[in-house]
Amino acid sequence: MTESEQVKDRKFVESLSRGLSILSAFDQTPGPLGNQEIAAITKLPKPTVSRMTYTLTKLGYLNYSERSEKYELGAINLTLGHAYTANLRIRQIAKPHMLEMAKEFNVNIGLATNVGYEMIFVDYCRGDLLKSVLVDIGSKLPMAKSAIGRSYLASLSKEQRDVLMPELAKIHGKDWPEVEKNLAEALDLYDEFGFTRSFGYWDRNINTVAVPLKLSENRIFCISCGGPDYVISTDTLLKVIGPRLIHVSRDISNSGL
Amino acid sequence: MTESEQVKDRKFVESLSRGLSILSAFDQTPGPLGNQEIAAITKLPKPTVSRMTYTLTKLGYLNYSERSEKYELGAINLTLGHAYTANLRIRQIAKPHMLEMAKEFNVNIGLATNVGYEMIFVDYCRGDLLKSVLVDIGSKLPMAKSAIGRSYLASLSKEQRDVLMPELAKIHGKDWPEVEKNLAEALDLYDEFGFTRSFGYWDRNINTVAVPLKLSENRIFCISCGGPDYVISTDTLLKVIGPRLIHVSRDISNSGL
DNA sequence: AATTTAATTCCGCTATGCGAAACTAATTGT
DNA sequence: ACAATTAGTTTCGCATAGCGGAATTAAATT
């Protein structure tokens, strides 16, 4: 209905979708939001937003602050994420590998999967040295610019990838030509070496390598490993960490998930 | 409508509530669930569940496994929790204190708030020694049996507490007399010492002490600190850690959140 | 072949949710 | 003091989105 697409999908519950899109607004735009702002972000009509925030507040998904007269996410939002990770077998399988490498090389290691056109971390281990608070479970990285996103793309067939590309192009707008070039290089290097890399590209100071894990039923997770120059050299990443990740990837693939 | 309660709340969006209750089903009962099971758990009629799971799957909140013909939570469920914690000022304030104590005493420290009749952890630091995987961000503890839950109860006025008690009684069923007795003791000791305790009660091997933090607008968070006997003695908990927590609590209360 | 179990689809009905417009209330400007 | 602006809520008639009993399909089990 929104545009002109679905003539009628009797099975799709619009109001549920709308309610969830209101919660998502708090991911895109942090900080307390008023109904007006929510309406602006979600493009939903004011009374609808009003009813939805009312409902979500009653259920605990939003907290209302009398002071600011705005809404914030409620703590209950943590439960679903926790339920997700708690039942994710791949985490248990990958964890020992991740801890071992994090300790041995003092690097940060993340386990992520794709959500839409981004990668989301489902687990993360830090080396002792730096606590880059930037990344944590639930945080996202762009698919095209991060090593881990690129390893996801690398795991896809050309056809699957070609479906995504236009969307990625849209996301990156005028930067796309440059992003695409860089991405294409990274994918070529993947074909050659078996892991992807992103050196100072998504974050100027961070160098990362990553590999995909292909599980059953087309589920794909990726492991990335990296850190700032002064902790881990690009040379070590390429010569030691990358190959090690490939090994880990094989190991996990054999565990039959 | 459900029972006979609300005559009519024109503002409450039932289908949103139902959709969310379906997601919550995956917290109560982990593992892949089929529509039937979801219907049983949520008491919703089958076709409704069918439509909801269809919608949630389209939006990525559920993944459908062809193999098992069941649904699981999707990774996207991590984002809201992450958005919640990322914007939670108290976490940044409390973190240094928590890290310091975790390191100094090798204990586990958690920061939690109440959700319904449970406490939910919004942050957690582990001492080096044990990684009790049981507790993590997003996991919950019972309010009446855990030190941290008791410290929440202790922070309330008698009137507020009296509202909760019948609900807690309901939750604990036939165990309530015993739970209540233990809780009452703990609350008395709180009045005397300024922190609550739970020694081997919720978990036989773990001893914990906790304090509440009262923030502005009646927001309450609690910090707990504990570990197994062989890492931290109850004596140290009572003589050193407890008082230290009180100090931390004062510190944070002065930070004007 | 018959039975059981689970998911989906059908389809008529109406309660539900919609949203334009009206209304409140608070803030700002002149 | 009085518009004007901005944000949130409420109203209310209407359309239909969503409901759910019942039928249907599809697999698994006996």
Coordinates of C-alpha atoms (C1' of nucleotides) in Angstrom, one line a residue:
Chain A
M1 CA 0.0 0.0 0.0
T2 CA 2.8 2.4 0.9
E3 CA 3.7 3.1 -2.7
S4 CA 1.8 1.0 -5.2
E5 CA 3.6 -2.2 -4.8
Q6 CA 1.6 -4.9 -3.0
V7 CA -1.8 -5.0 -4.4
K8 CA -2.8 -6.8 -1.3
D9 CA -1.0 -9.0 1.1
R10 CA -3.6 -10.3 3.4
K11 CA -1.0 -11.9 5.5
F12 CA 1.2 -8.9 6.3
V13 CA 0.2 -7.2 9.5
E14 CA 0.8 -3.5 8.8
S15 CA 0.4 -2.2 12.3
L16 CA 3.0 -4.6 13.7
S17 CA 5.4 -3.5 11.0
R18 CA 4.7 0.1 11.8
G19 CA 5.2 -0.4 15.5
L20 CA 8.6 -2.0 14.9
S21 CA 9.6 0.7 12.6
I22 CA 9.0 3.2 15.4
L23 CA 11.3 1.2 17.7
S24 CA 13.9 1.1 14.9
A25 CA 13.8 4.9 14.7
F26 CA 15.6 4.9 18.0
D27 CA 18.4 2.9 16.4
Q28 CA 18.8 5.3 13.5
T29 CA 18.5 8.4 15.6
P30 CA 19.6 8.0 19.2
G31 CA 18.6 10.1 22.1
P32 CA 15.1 10.8 23.4
L33 CA 12.5 11.3 20.6
G34 CA 9.2 13.0 20.7
N35 CA 6.2 11.9 18.7
Q36 CA 6.7 14.6 16.2
E37 CA 10.3 13.5 15.5
I38 CA 9.3 9.9 15.3
A39 CA 6.7 10.8 12.8
A40 CA 9.2 12.7 10.8
I41 CA 11.7 9.8 10.8
T42 CA 9.2 7.1 10.1
K43 CA 6.9 9.1 7.8
L44 CA 3.9 7.8 9.7
P45 CA 1.0 10.1 10.5
K46 CA 0.9 11.7 13.9
P47 CA -2.0 10.0 15.4
T48 CA -0.6 6.7 14.4
V49 CA 2.7 7.5 16.1
S50 CA 0.8 8.6 19.1
R51 CA -1.1 5.3 19.4
M52 CA 2.0 3.3 18.8
T53 CA 4.2 5.0 21.3
Y54 CA 1.3 4.7 23.8
T55 CA 1.2 1.0 23.2
L56 CA 5.0 0.5 23.3
T57 CA 5.2 2.5 26.5
K58 CA 2.5 0.3 28.1
L59 CA 4.5 -2.7 27.1
G60 CA 7.8 -1.4 28.4
Y61 CA 9.5 -1.1 25.0
L62 CA 9.6 2.6 25.4
N63 CA 10.1 4.8 28.5
Y64 CA 8.5 8.2 28.7
S65 CA 10.4 11.0 30.3
E66 CA 8.1 13.5 31.9
R67 CA 10.9 16.0 32.0
S68 CA 11.8 16.0 28.4
E69 CA 8.4 14.8 27.2
K70 CA 10.1 12.3 25.0
Y71 CA 10.5 8.6 24.7
E72 CA 13.5 6.4 25.0
L73 CA 14.1 2.7 24.6
G74 CA 13.3 0.6 27.6
A75 CA 15.5 -2.0 29.1
I76 CA 13.3 -4.8 27.9
N77 CA 14.7 -4.3 24.5
L78 CA 17.8 -6.2 25.7
T79 CA 15.9 -9.4 26.1
L80 CA 15.4 -10.4 22.5
G81 CA 19.0 -9.8 21.6
H82 CA 20.0 -11.9 24.6
A83 CA 17.6 -14.6 23.6
Y84 CA 19.1 -14.5 20.1
T85 CA 22.7 -14.8 21.1
A86 CA 22.0 -17.3 23.9
N87 CA 20.7 -19.8 21.4
L88 CA 23.2 -19.2 18.7
R89 CA 25.3 -22.4 18.4
I90 CA 27.9 -20.8 16.2
R91 CA 28.9 -18.5 19.0
Q92 CA 29.8 -21.4 21.3
I93 CA 31.7 -23.0 18.5
A94 CA 33.6 -19.9 17.5
K95 CA 34.3 -18.6 20.9
P96 CA 37.3 -20.6 21.9
H97 CA 39.0 -19.8 18.6
M98 CA 38.2 -16.2 19.0
L99 CA 39.5 -16.0 22.6
E100 CA 42.7 -17.8 21.7
M101 CA 43.5 -15.5 18.9
A102 CA 42.5 -12.4 20.8
K103 CA 44.9 -13.4 23.5
E104 CA 47.7 -14.6 21.4
F105 CA 47.9 -11.6 19.1
N106 CA 46.2 -8.9 21.2
V107 CA 43.8 -8.2 18.4
N108 CA 40.1 -7.7 18.4
I109 CA 38.0 -10.4 16.9
G110 CA 34.4 -10.2 15.9
L111 CA 31.7 -12.6 14.7
A112 CA 29.1 -11.1 12.5
T113 CA 26.3 -11.8 10.1
N114 CA 24.4 -9.7 7.6
V115 CA 21.3 -7.7 8.4
G116 CA 20.0 -5.9 5.4
Y117 CA 23.0 -4.2 3.9
E118 CA 25.0 -4.0 7.0
M119 CA 27.0 -6.5 9.1
I120 CA 26.0 -6.9 12.7
F121 CA 28.3 -8.3 15.4
V122 CA 26.9 -11.2 17.3
D123 CA 30.0 -11.7 19.4
Y124 CA 33.2 -9.8 20.1
C125 CA 36.5 -10.4 21.9
R126 CA 39.0 -7.8 22.7
G127 CA 42.7 -8.0 23.0
D128 CA 44.0 -6.6 26.2
L129 CA 45.4 -3.5 24.8
L130 CA 42.6 -1.4 23.5
K131 CA 39.0 -1.3 24.3
S132 CA 37.6 0.2 21.1
V133 CA 34.3 0.9 22.6
L134 CA 33.0 1.6 19.1
V135 CA 32.3 -2.0 18.3
D136 CA 30.3 -4.3 20.4
I137 CA 27.7 -7.0 20.2
G138 CA 24.8 -5.5 18.2
S139 CA 26.8 -2.8 16.5
K140 CA 26.9 -2.6 12.8
L141 CA 29.4 -2.0 10.1
P142 CA 28.9 -1.1 6.5
M143 CA 29.0 -4.1 4.2
A144 CA 31.1 -2.6 1.4
K145 CA 33.8 -0.8 3.4
S146 CA 34.6 -3.2 6.2
A147 CA 36.7 -6.4 5.9
I148 CA 33.9 -8.4 7.5
G149 CA 31.3 -7.1 5.2
R150 CA 33.5 -7.8 2.2
S151 CA 34.1 -11.3 3.4
Y152 CA 30.3 -11.8 3.5
L153 CA 30.1 -10.5 -0.1
A154 CA 33.0 -12.7 -1.1
S155 CA 31.1 -15.7 0.2
L156 CA 28.2 -15.1 -2.2
S157 CA 27.9 -16.3 -5.7
K158 CA 28.3 -13.7 -8.4
E159 CA 24.5 -13.7 -9.0
Q160 CA 23.7 -13.1 -5.4
R161 CA 26.2 -10.3 -5.2
D162 CA 24.9 -8.7 -8.3
V163 CA 21.5 -8.4 -6.6
L164 CA 23.1 -6.5 -3.7
M165 CA 25.3 -4.2 -5.6
P166 CA 22.7 -1.7 -6.7
E167 CA 21.5 -1.3 -3.2
L168 CA 25.0 -0.8 -1.9
A169 CA 25.5 1.8 -4.7
K170 CA 22.4 3.6 -3.5
I171 CA 23.7 3.6 0.1
H172 CA 27.0 5.1 -0.8
G173 CA 25.7 7.7 -3.2
K174 CA 28.4 9.7 -4.9
D175 CA 31.1 7.8 -3.1
W176 CA 30.2 4.6 -4.8
P177 CA 32.6 4.6 -7.7
E178 CA 35.5 4.9 -5.2
V179 CA 34.0 2.4 -2.7
E180 CA 33.2 0.0 -5.5
K181 CA 36.8 0.1 -6.9
N182 CA 38.2 -0.6 -3.4
L183 CA 35.7 -3.3 -2.9
A184 CA 36.5 -5.0 -6.2
E185 CA 40.1 -5.0 -5.3
A186 CA 39.4 -6.6 -2.0
L187 CA 37.3 -9.3 -3.6
D188 CA 40.1 -10.0 -6.1
L189 CA 42.5 -10.4 -3.2
Y190 CA 40.0 -12.7 -1.6
D191 CA 40.1 -15.0 -4.6
E192 CA 43.8 -15.0 -4.4
F193 CA 44.4 -15.4 -0.6
G194 CA 41.1 -16.7 0.9
F195 CA 40.4 -13.7 3.2
T196 CA 39.4 -10.2 2.8
R197 CA 41.0 -7.1 4.1
S198 CA 40.2 -3.5 4.9
F199 CA 43.3 -1.4 5.8
G200 CA 42.6 1.9 7.2
Y201 CA 39.5 2.3 5.1
W202 CA 36.4 2.1 7.2
D203 CA 38.4 3.4 10.1
R204 CA 41.7 5.2 9.3
N205 CA 43.6 3.6 12.1
I206 CA 42.3 0.1 12.0
N207 CA 43.5 -2.7 9.8
T208 CA 41.4 -5.8 9.5
V209 CA 41.2 -9.2 7.8
A210 CA 38.2 -11.4 7.7
V211 CA 36.8 -14.8 6.4
P212 CA 33.3 -16.0 5.8
L213 CA 31.9 -19.2 7.4
K214 CA 29.3 -21.0 5.4
L215 CA 26.9 -22.9 7.5
S216 CA 24.1 -25.2 6.6
E217 CA 20.9 -23.7 5.1
N218 CA 22.8 -20.9 3.5
R219 CA 23.5 -19.2 6.8
I220 CA 26.6 -17.1 6.6
F221 CA 28.7 -15.7 9.5
C222 CA 32.0 -14.0 9.2
I223 CA 35.0 -13.6 11.5
S224 CA 37.1 -10.5 11.4
C225 CA 40.4 -9.8 13.2
G226 CA 42.3 -6.6 13.5
G227 CA 43.5 -3.7 15.4
P228 CA 45.4 -0.5 15.1
D229 CA 48.8 -0.3 13.3
Y230 CA 50.8 -0.1 16.5
V231 CA 49.3 -3.3 17.9
I232 CA 49.3 -5.4 14.8
S233 CA 51.2 -4.8 11.6
T234 CA 49.5 -5.3 8.2
D235 CA 52.3 -7.8 7.5
T236 CA 51.3 -10.0 10.5
L237 CA 47.7 -9.7 9.4
L238 CA 48.4 -10.9 6.0
K239 CA 51.0 -13.5 6.7
V240 CA 49.8 -14.9 10.0
I241 CA 46.3 -13.9 11.0
G242 CA 44.7 -14.3 7.6
P243 CA 45.9 -17.8 7.1
R244 CA 45.0 -18.6 10.7
L245 CA 41.4 -17.4 10.1
I246 CA 41.2 -19.6 7.0
H247 CA 42.1 -22.5 9.2
V248 CA 39.6 -21.5 11.8
S249 CA 36.9 -21.2 9.1
R250 CA 37.7 -24.8 7.9
D251 CA 37.5 -26.0 11.5
I252 CA 34.1 -24.5 12.1
S253 CA 32.7 -25.6 8.8
N254 CA 33.6 -29.2 9.7
S255 CA 31.7 -28.9 13.0
G256 CA 28.6 -29.4 10.9
L257 CA 26.4 -26.4 11.9
Chain B
M1 CA -11.4 -7.4 25.3
T2 CA -9.2 -10.4 26.2
E3 CA -11.0 -10.9 29.5
S4 CA -13.4 -8.3 30.4
E5 CA -11.0 -5.7 31.6
Q6 CA -10.6 -2.8 29.3
V7 CA -13.9 -1.7 28.1
K8 CA -12.2 0.0 25.3
D9 CA -8.8 1.6 24.9
R10 CA -8.9 3.1 21.5
K11 CA -5.2 4.0 21.8
F12 CA -3.8 0.6 22.4
V13 CA -2.8 -1.2 19.3
E14 CA -3.6 -4.8 19.8
S15 CA -1.8 -6.3 16.8
L16 CA 1.4 -4.6 17.8
S17 CA 1.2 -6.0 21.2
R18 CA 0.4 -9.5 19.9
G19 CA 3.3 -9.4 17.5
L20 CA 5.7 -8.4 20.3
S21 CA 4.3 -11.2 22.5
I22 CA 5.2 -13.6 19.8
L23 CA 8.8 -12.4 19.7
S24 CA 8.8 -12.7 23.5
A25 CA 7.8 -16.3 23.3
F26 CA 11.3 -16.9 22.0
D27 CA 12.7 -15.5 25.2
Q28 CA 10.6 -17.7 27.5
T29 CA 11.0 -20.8 25.4
P30 CA 14.3 -20.9 23.5
G31 CA 15.0 -23.0 20.5
P32 CA 13.2 -23.1 17.2
L33 CA 9.4 -22.8 17.5
G34 CA 6.7 -23.7 15.1
N35 CA 3.5 -21.8 14.7
Q36 CA 1.6 -24.3 16.8
E37 CA 4.0 -24.0 19.7
I38 CA 3.9 -20.3 19.5
A39 CA 0.1 -20.4 19.5
A40 CA 0.3 -22.6 22.6
I41 CA 2.7 -20.3 24.4
T42 CA 1.0 -17.0 23.6
K43 CA -2.6 -18.3 23.6
L44 CA -3.2 -16.6 20.3
P45 CA -5.3 -18.3 17.6
K46 CA -3.5 -20.1 14.9
P47 CA -4.2 -17.9 12.0
T48 CA -3.2 -14.9 13.9
V49 CA 0.1 -16.5 14.7
S50 CA 0.5 -17.5 11.1
R51 CA 0.1 -13.9 10.0
M52 CA 2.4 -12.5 12.7
T53 CA 5.2 -14.9 12.0
Y54 CA 4.9 -14.2 8.3
T55 CA 5.2 -10.5 9.0
L56 CA 8.0 -10.8 11.5
T57 CA 9.9 -13.0 9.1
K58 CA 9.5 -10.5 6.3
L59 CA 10.9 -7.9 8.5
G60 CA 13.9 -10.0 9.6
Y61 CA 12.9 -10.4 13.3
L62 CA 12.3 -14.1 12.7
N63 CA 14.2 -16.5 10.5
Y64 CA 12.5 -19.5 9.1
S65 CA 14.3 -22.8 8.9
E66 CA 13.1 -24.9 6.0
R67 CA 14.7 -27.9 7.5
S68 CA 12.9 -27.8 10.8
E69 CA 10.0 -25.8 9.6
K70 CA 10.3 -23.6 12.6
Y71 CA 11.2 -20.0 13.4
E72 CA 14.1 -18.6 15.2
L73 CA 15.0 -15.1 16.2
G74 CA 16.8 -13.1 13.6
A75 CA 20.1 -11.2 14.2
I76 CA 18.2 -7.9 13.8
N77 CA 16.9 -8.3 17.3
L78 CA 20.3 -7.3 18.6
T79 CA 20.0 -3.8 17.3
L80 CA 17.4 -2.4 19.7
G81 CA 19.3 -3.7 22.7
H82 CA 22.4 -2.2 21.4
A83 CA 20.7 1.1 20.8
Y84 CA 19.4 1.0 24.3
T85 CA 22.8 0.4 26.0
A86 CA 24.7 2.7 23.6
N87 CA 22.6 5.6 24.9
L88 CA 22.6 4.7 28.5
R89 CA 24.6 7.4 30.3
I90 CA 24.7 5.4 33.6
R91 CA 26.7 2.8 31.9
Q92 CA 29.6 5.2 31.1
I93 CA 29.4 6.6 34.6
A94 CA 29.4 3.2 36.3
K95 CA 31.9 1.5 34.0
P96 CA 35.2 2.7 35.5
H97 CA 34.0 1.8 39.0
M98 CA 33.0 -1.6 37.8
L99 CA 36.2 -2.3 36.0
E100 CA 38.3 -1.2 38.9
M101 CA 36.5 -3.4 41.4
A102 CA 36.4 -6.4 39.0
K103 CA 40.1 -6.2 38.6
E104 CA 41.0 -5.5 42.2
F105 CA 39.0 -8.2 43.8
N106 CA 38.5 -10.6 40.9
V107 CA 34.8 -10.5 41.3
N108 CA 32.0 -10.2 38.8
I109 CA 30.1 -6.9 38.8
G110 CA 26.8 -6.3 37.2
L111 CA 24.7 -3.2 36.5
A112 CA 21.0 -4.0 36.3
T113 CA 17.5 -2.5 36.3
N114 CA 14.1 -3.8 36.8
V115 CA 11.9 -5.1 34.0
G116 CA 8.6 -6.3 35.2
Y117 CA 9.3 -8.6 38.2
E118 CA 12.8 -9.4 37.2
M119 CA 16.2 -7.6 37.1
I120 CA 17.9 -7.3 33.8
F121 CA 21.6 -6.7 33.4
V122 CA 22.5 -3.7 31.3
D123 CA 26.3 -4.1 31.8
Y124 CA 28.6 -6.7 33.2
C125 CA 32.3 -7.0 34.1
R126 CA 34.0 -10.2 34.9
G127 CA 37.0 -10.8 37.1
D128 CA 39.7 -12.8 35.4
L129 CA 39.1 -16.0 37.2
L130 CA 35.7 -17.3 36.2
K131 CA 33.6 -16.6 33.2
S132 CA 30.3 -17.5 34.5
V133 CA 28.6 -17.5 31.1
L134 CA 25.3 -17.7 32.9
V135 CA 25.1 -14.0 33.3
D136 CA 25.5 -11.5 30.6
I137 CA 24.0 -8.3 29.3
G138 CA 20.3 -8.9 28.7
S139 CA 20.1 -11.8 31.1
K140 CA 17.7 -11.7 34.0
L141 CA 17.6 -12.6 37.6
P142 CA 14.6 -13.1 39.9
M143 CA 13.9 -10.0 42.0
A144 CA 13.2 -11.7 45.3
K145 CA 16.1 -14.2 45.4
S146 CA 19.0 -12.2 44.0
A147 CA 21.1 -9.7 45.9
I148 CA 20.6 -7.2 43.0
G149 CA 16.8 -7.7 42.9
R150 CA 16.7 -7.3 46.7
S151 CA 18.6 -4.0 46.5
Y152 CA 16.1 -2.8 44.0
L153 CA 13.3 -3.7 46.4
A154 CA 15.2 -2.1 49.2
S155 CA 15.3 1.2 47.2
L156 CA 11.6 1.4 47.1
S157 CA 9.3 2.9 49.6
K158 CA 7.2 0.6 51.7
E159 CA 4.1 1.5 49.7
Q160 CA 5.8 0.8 46.4
R161 CA 7.1 -2.5 47.7
D162 CA 3.7 -3.6 48.9
V163 CA 2.4 -3.2 45.4
L164 CA 5.0 -5.6 44.1
M165 CA 4.8 -8.2 46.8
P166 CA 1.6 -10.0 45.8
E167 CA 3.0 -10.4 42.3
L168 CA 6.3 -11.8 43.6
A169 CA 4.3 -14.1 45.8
K170 CA 2.4 -15.3 42.7
I171 CA 5.6 -16.0 40.9
H172 CA 7.1 -18.0 43.6
G173 CA 4.0 -20.0 44.3
K174 CA 4.4 -22.5 47.2
D175 CA 8.0 -21.4 47.8
W176 CA 6.9 -17.9 48.7
P177 CA 6.8 -18.3 52.5
E178 CA 10.4 -19.3 52.5
V179 CA 11.5 -16.8 49.8
E180 CA 9.7 -14.1 51.6
K181 CA 11.3 -14.9 54.9
N182 CA 14.7 -14.8 53.3
L183 CA 13.9 -11.6 51.5
A184 CA 12.7 -9.9 54.7
E185 CA 15.9 -10.8 56.4
A186 CA 17.9 -9.4 53.5
L187 CA 15.9 -6.1 53.6
D188 CA 16.5 -5.8 57.4
L189 CA 20.1 -6.2 56.9
Y190 CA 20.0 -3.6 54.2
D191 CA 18.6 -1.1 56.6
E192 CA 21.4 -1.9 58.9
F193 CA 24.3 -2.1 56.5
G194 CA 23.2 -0.2 53.4
F195 CA 23.6 -3.1 51.0
T196 CA 21.8 -6.3 50.3
R197 CA 23.1 -9.8 50.1
S198 CA 22.3 -13.2 48.7
F199 CA 24.6 -15.9 49.9
G200 CA 24.3 -19.1 48.0
Y201 CA 20.6 -18.6 47.6
W202 CA 19.8 -17.9 44.1
D203 CA 22.9 -19.9 43.0
R204 CA 24.3 -22.3 45.6
N205 CA 27.9 -21.4 44.9
I206 CA 27.7 -17.7 44.5
N207 CA 27.7 -15.0 47.1
T208 CA 26.7 -11.5 46.2
V209 CA 26.2 -8.1 47.6
A210 CA 24.4 -5.2 45.9
V211 CA 23.4 -1.6 46.2
P212 CA 20.7 0.5 44.5
L213 CA 21.4 3.7 42.6
K214 CA 18.7 6.2 42.6
L215 CA 18.8 8.5 39.6
S216 CA 16.6 11.4 38.7
E217 CA 13.0 10.8 37.5
N218 CA 12.7 7.7 39.8
R219 CA 15.0 5.6 37.6
I220 CA 16.7 2.9 39.6
F221 CA 19.7 0.9 38.7
C222 CA 21.6 -1.5 40.9
I223 CA 25.1 -2.7 41.1
S224 CA 25.9 -6.2 42.3
C225 CA 29.2 -7.7 43.1
G226 CA 30.1 -11.3 43.8
G227 CA 31.6 -14.6 43.0
P228 CA 32.0 -18.1 44.2
D229 CA 33.3 -18.9 47.7
Y230 CA 36.8 -19.8 46.6
V231 CA 37.3 -16.5 44.9
I232 CA 35.8 -14.1 47.4
S233 CA 34.9 -14.8 51.0
T234 CA 31.6 -13.7 52.4
D235 CA 33.7 -11.9 55.0
T236 CA 35.4 -9.8 52.3
L237 CA 32.0 -9.2 50.7
L238 CA 30.6 -7.8 53.9
K239 CA 33.6 -5.9 55.2
V240 CA 35.2 -4.6 52.1
I241 CA 33.0 -4.9 49.0
G242 CA 29.7 -3.9 50.5
P243 CA 31.0 -0.6 51.9
R244 CA 32.9 0.0 48.7
L245 CA 29.7 -0.4 46.8
I246 CA 28.0 2.1 49.1
H247 CA 30.8 4.5 48.3
V248 CA 30.4 3.9 44.6
S249 CA 26.7 4.4 44.9
R250 CA 27.2 7.8 46.5
D251 CA 29.7 8.8 43.9
I252 CA 27.3 8.0 41.1
S253 CA 24.4 9.7 42.8
N254 CA 26.4 12.8 42.9
S255 CA 27.1 12.7 39.2
G256 CA 23.6 14.1 38.7
L257 CA 22.0 11.6 36.3
Chain C
dA1 C1' -5.8 -46.4 3.8
dA2 C1' -6.8 -44.1 7.9
dT3 C1' -5.4 -41.1 11.6
dT4 C1' -2.9 -37.6 13.6
dT5 C1' -0.5 -33.3 13.7
dA6 C1' 0.8 -28.9 11.8
dA7 C1' 0.6 -25.1 8.8
dT8 C1' -2.0 -22.5 5.5
dT9 C1' -5.8 -20.6 3.2
dC10 C1' -10.5 -19.1 2.8
dC11 C1' -13.7 -15.8 3.5
dG12 C1' -17.6 -13.2 5.7
dC13 C1' -17.9 -10.0 9.4
dT14 C1' -16.9 -6.4 12.3
dA15 C1' -14.1 -4.5 15.7
dT16 C1' -9.9 -2.3 14.9
dG17 C1' -7.1 0.8 13.6
dC18 C1' -6.9 4.7 10.6
dG19 C1' -6.0 9.7 9.8
dA20 C1' -8.0 14.3 8.5
dA21 C1' -9.3 17.7 11.2
dA22 C1' -10.3 19.7 15.5
dC23 C1' -8.6 20.7 19.9
dT24 C1' -5.2 21.7 23.8
dA25 C1' -1.5 23.4 25.7
dA26 C1' 2.9 25.4 25.9
dT27 C1' 6.3 28.6 23.8
dT28 C1' 7.8 32.5 21.3
dG29 C1' 7.4 36.7 19.1
dT30 C1' 5.9 41.7 18.5
Chain D
dA1 C1' -1.9 41.0 25.5
dC2 C1' -2.6 38.5 21.4
dA3 C1' -1.2 36.2 17.4
dA4 C1' 1.6 32.7 15.6
dT5 C1' 4.1 28.6 16.0
dT6 C1' 5.0 24.0 17.5
dA7 C1' 4.0 19.6 19.6
dG8 C1' 0.8 16.4 21.4
dT9 C1' -3.7 14.5 22.0
dT10 C1' -8.5 13.5 21.1
dT11 C1' -12.4 13.0 18.2
dC12 C1' -15.0 10.4 15.2
dG13 C1' -16.9 8.6 10.9
dC14 C1' -15.3 5.3 7.7
dA15 C1' -12.9 1.6 5.3
dT16 C1' -10.7 -2.2 5.8
dA17 C1' -7.2 -4.6 8.0
dG18 C1' -7.1 -8.0 10.7
dC19 C1' -9.7 -11.5 12.8
dG20 C1' -10.7 -16.4 13.6
dG21 C1' -13.9 -20.5 12.8
dA22 C1' -13.8 -23.7 9.5
dA23 C1' -12.1 -25.9 5.6
dT24 C1' -7.9 -27.4 3.2
dT25 C1' -3.5 -29.0 2.3
dA26 C1' 0.5 -31.5 3.4
dA27 C1' 3.4 -34.6 6.1
dA28 C1' 4.2 -37.9 9.3
dT29 C1' 2.5 -42.0 11.8
dT30 C1' -0.1 -46.2 12.5

